[in-house]
Short mmCIF file of C-alpha atoms in Angstrom, two decimals:
data_model
loop_
_atom_site.label_atom_id
_atom_site.label_comp_id
_atom_site.label_asym_id
_atom_site.label_seq_id
_atom_site.Cartn_x
_atom_site.Cartn_y
_atom_site.Cartn_z
CA UNK A 1 30.75 -82.98 91.45
CA UNK A 2 32.83 -84.72 88.81
CA UNK A 3 30.66 -87.78 88.04
CA UNK A 4 33.26 -89.92 86.20
CA UNK A 5 35.92 -89.41 88.79
CA UNK A 6 33.49 -90.01 91.66
CA UNK A 7 32.35 -93.24 89.99
CA UNK A 8 35.83 -94.64 89.60
CA UNK A 9 36.74 -93.67 93.18
CA UNK A 10 33.62 -95.51 94.36
CA UNK A 11 34.47 -98.48 92.21
CA UNK A 12 37.92 -98.68 93.80
CA UNK A 13 36.79 -97.86 97.34
CA UNK A 14 33.45 -99.49 98.05
CA UNK A 15 32.70 -103.17 98.44
CA UNK A 16 30.33 -104.53 95.85
CA UNK A 17 28.07 -107.57 95.69
CA UNK A 18 30.15 -109.06 92.90
CA UNK A 19 33.62 -108.52 91.41
CA UNK A 20 33.89 -105.33 89.42
CA UNK A 21 35.31 -105.77 85.92
CA UNK A 22 36.96 -103.13 83.79
CA UNK A 23 34.53 -103.55 80.93
CA UNK A 24 31.55 -102.65 83.05
CA UNK A 25 33.42 -99.79 84.65
CA UNK A 26 34.44 -98.45 81.23
CA UNK A 27 30.84 -98.36 79.94
CA UNK A 28 29.62 -96.71 83.16
CA UNK A 29 32.41 -94.13 82.92
CA UNK A 30 31.42 -93.35 79.38
CA UNK A 31 27.85 -92.69 80.61
CA UNK A 32 29.11 -90.60 83.48
CA UNK A 33 31.14 -88.50 81.03
CA UNK A 34 28.02 -87.85 78.97
CA UNK A 35 26.19 -86.68 82.07
CA UNK A 36 29.07 -84.40 83.06
CA UNK A 37 29.24 -83.01 79.54
CA UNK A 38 25.51 -82.36 79.60
CA UNK A 39 25.77 -80.58 82.95
CA UNK A 40 28.49 -78.30 81.59
CA UNK A 41 26.43 -77.67 78.44
CA UNK A 42 29.14 -79.11 76.27
CA UNK A 43 26.45 -81.35 74.79
CA UNK A 44 22.72 -81.78 74.93
CA UNK A 45 20.54 -84.75 74.15
CA UNK A 46 17.83 -84.72 71.56
CA UNK A 47 16.11 -88.06 72.09
CA UNK A 48 19.08 -90.46 72.11
CA UNK A 49 21.31 -88.27 69.94
CA UNK A 50 24.25 -86.34 71.37
CA UNK A 51 24.14 -82.78 69.98
CA UNK A 52 27.36 -80.75 70.45
CA UNK A 53 27.13 -77.50 72.48
CA UNK A 54 30.03 -75.57 73.91
CA UNK A 55 32.71 -78.21 73.64
CA UNK A 56 35.28 -75.90 75.20
CA UNK A 57 33.33 -75.76 78.48
CA UNK A 58 34.88 -78.70 80.40
CA UNK A 59 37.94 -77.84 82.51
CA UNK A 60 38.82 -81.37 83.65
CA UNK A 61 41.48 -82.83 81.31
CA UNK A 62 39.62 -86.19 80.94
CA UNK A 63 36.36 -84.42 80.19
CA UNK A 64 38.17 -82.17 77.69
CA UNK A 65 39.25 -85.38 75.89
CA UNK A 66 35.67 -86.61 75.99
CA UNK A 67 34.36 -83.34 74.60
CA UNK A 68 36.97 -83.40 71.84
CA UNK A 69 35.71 -86.81 70.75
CA UNK A 70 32.06 -85.73 70.36
CA UNK A 71 30.79 -86.26 66.79
CA UNK A 72 29.94 -82.80 65.45
CA UNK A 73 28.24 -83.71 62.17
CA UNK A 74 24.62 -84.74 61.71
CA UNK A 75 22.86 -87.07 62.34
CA UNK A 76 25.21 -87.02 65.39
CA UNK A 77 26.01 -90.01 67.51
CA UNK A 78 23.56 -92.06 69.57
CA UNK A 79 24.08 -92.61 73.24
CA UNK A 80 24.53 -96.34 72.66
CA UNK A 81 27.18 -95.76 70.00
CA UNK A 82 29.00 -93.28 72.29
CA UNK A 83 29.05 -95.79 75.18
CA UNK A 84 30.71 -98.50 73.12
CA UNK A 85 33.11 -96.23 71.23
CA UNK A 86 34.16 -93.92 74.07
CA UNK A 87 33.95 -96.70 76.65
CA UNK A 88 36.60 -98.87 75.03
CA UNK A 89 39.45 -99.09 77.55
CA UNK A 90 38.17 -96.04 79.45
CA UNK A 91 38.66 -97.50 82.91
CA UNK A 92 42.37 -97.97 82.17
CA UNK A 93 42.56 -94.37 80.86
CA UNK A 94 41.05 -93.05 84.09
CA UNK A 95 43.29 -95.28 86.30
CA UNK A 96 46.36 -94.03 84.43
CA UNK A 97 45.30 -90.44 85.02
CA UNK A 98 44.68 -91.15 88.67
CA UNK A 99 48.22 -92.61 88.92
CA UNK A 100 49.81 -89.62 87.21
CA UNK A 101 47.93 -87.33 89.61
CA UNK A 102 48.97 -89.25 92.67
CA UNK A 103 45.46 -90.32 93.62
CA UNK A 104 46.26 -94.03 93.56
CA UNK A 105 49.30 -96.20 94.05
CA UNK A 106 50.19 -99.71 93.00
CA UNK A 107 49.88 -102.45 95.65
CA UNK A 108 50.34 -106.21 95.25
CA UNK A 109 48.58 -108.44 92.77
CA UNK A 110 44.82 -108.08 92.73
CA UNK A 111 42.04 -108.31 90.13
CA UNK A 112 40.31 -105.15 88.95
CA UNK A 113 38.72 -104.72 92.35
CA UNK A 114 41.36 -102.12 92.70
CA UNK A 115 43.03 -102.90 89.42
CA UNK A 116 46.31 -103.42 91.26
CA UNK A 117 45.83 -99.94 92.59
CA UNK A 118 44.68 -98.52 95.88
CA UNK A 119 43.39 -95.03 96.59
CA UNK A 120 45.42 -92.66 98.70
CA UNK A 121 43.83 -90.15 101.04
CA UNK A 122 42.94 -87.06 98.94
CA UNK A 123 40.38 -84.33 98.56
CA UNK A 124 38.76 -86.04 95.51
CA UNK A 125 38.40 -89.24 97.51
CA UNK A 126 36.77 -87.46 100.41
CA UNK A 127 34.43 -85.58 98.10
CA UNK A 128 33.42 -88.79 96.32
CA UNK A 129 32.79 -90.43 99.67
CA UNK A 130 30.54 -87.56 100.67
CA UNK A 131 28.51 -87.87 97.44
CA UNK A 132 28.29 -91.62 97.90
CA UNK A 133 27.21 -91.30 101.51
CA UNK A 134 24.53 -88.81 100.46
CA UNK A 135 23.20 -91.45 98.01
CA UNK A 136 23.40 -89.04 95.08
CA UNK A 137 20.85 -90.70 92.73
CA UNK A 138 22.76 -90.79 89.44
CA UNK A 139 26.02 -91.85 91.05
CA UNK A 140 24.24 -94.59 93.00
CA UNK A 141 22.42 -95.85 89.90
CA UNK A 142 25.63 -96.07 87.87
CA UNK A 143 27.45 -97.81 90.72
CA UNK A 144 24.69 -100.31 91.30
CA UNK A 145 24.73 -101.11 87.60
CA UNK A 146 28.31 -102.39 87.95
CA UNK A 147 27.64 -104.31 91.15
CA UNK A 148 28.43 -101.77 93.84
CA UNK A 149 25.95 -101.20 96.66
CA UNK A 150 27.86 -100.69 99.87
CA UNK A 151 25.72 -99.39 102.62
CA UNK A 152 23.43 -97.49 100.28
CA UNK A 153 21.25 -100.52 99.41
CA UNK A 154 17.51 -99.84 99.58
CA UNK A 155 14.85 -98.28 97.48
CA UNK A 156 16.09 -97.15 94.09
CA UNK A 157 16.65 -93.38 93.90
CA UNK A 158 14.31 -91.22 91.84
CA UNK A 159 15.86 -89.76 88.62
CA UNK A 160 13.87 -86.79 87.45
CA UNK A 161 16.09 -85.46 84.70
CA UNK A 162 15.20 -86.66 81.11
CA UNK A 163 18.85 -86.61 79.90
CA UNK A 164 19.96 -88.59 82.91
CA UNK A 165 17.22 -91.13 82.41
CA UNK A 166 18.22 -91.62 78.74
CA UNK A 167 21.89 -92.06 79.57
CA UNK A 168 21.27 -94.38 82.49
CA UNK A 169 18.91 -96.52 80.40
CA UNK A 170 21.65 -96.64 77.78
CA UNK A 171 24.26 -97.75 80.23
CA UNK A 172 21.94 -100.39 81.64
CA UNK A 173 21.27 -101.78 78.19
CA UNK A 174 24.97 -101.79 77.27
CA UNK A 175 25.87 -103.61 80.50
CA UNK A 176 23.28 -106.27 79.80
CA UNK A 177 24.58 -106.62 76.24
CA UNK A 178 28.11 -107.01 77.51
CA UNK A 179 27.10 -109.72 79.93
CA UNK A 180 25.09 -111.54 77.26
CA UNK A 181 28.10 -111.49 74.97
CA UNK A 182 30.34 -112.80 77.71
CA UNK A 183 27.94 -115.67 78.43
CA UNK A 184 27.68 -116.51 74.67
CA UNK A 185 31.45 -116.67 74.38
CA UNK A 186 31.63 -118.76 77.51
CA UNK A 187 29.09 -121.27 76.12
CA UNK A 188 30.81 -121.38 72.77
CA UNK A 189 34.18 -121.87 74.49
CA UNK A 190 32.78 -124.73 76.56
CA UNK A 191 31.30 -126.40 73.54
CA UNK A 192 34.60 -126.11 71.73
CA UNK A 193 36.40 -127.71 74.67
CA UNK A 194 33.88 -130.57 74.73
CA UNK A 195 34.47 -131.27 71.04
CA UNK A 196 38.20 -131.78 71.65
CA UNK A 197 37.70 -133.75 74.82
CA UNK A 198 35.02 -136.09 73.65
CA UNK A 199 36.22 -139.60 72.79
CA UNK A 200 36.25 -140.72 69.17
#
């Protein structure tokens, strides 16, 4: 399976318990890329450090780009740093790739819950649906982190791989940090508005 592509297809195709925003999707995609790179042995994790392996291994163009951006000098990059650096605008990068490959098409004006795009019937969409229906543990955990549960809600899946646990914990922490920053900015914005609206 191609974890990042499956994740974006699920984000576009499955109803969530809250609106899905591109920032969250980008961070989750960056985590999914790390897991895919680990599976192909392009990288390995030593603690929370991303150690380069066979960076020529990935065949998917988007994963080739991800592999090319791996830091190859010690002390190497942490999972957290990768998520924020690689994750910047990553959802838009994947959507653009999907458009160029004919996997999605533009339709109407909608928020990111489709990002003004809808999936067309395709083999990748069907494969992602199969993986989602099978409640693949890592895919489900990433999706739930960005608010997607669909019909798979229930007991959390068991993750038994150390690398996957490290990456998933990193994604969870980054998502919490992103939400905290949004709340902080919202509070500061509201306070600023109140200063200008308060009578002299």
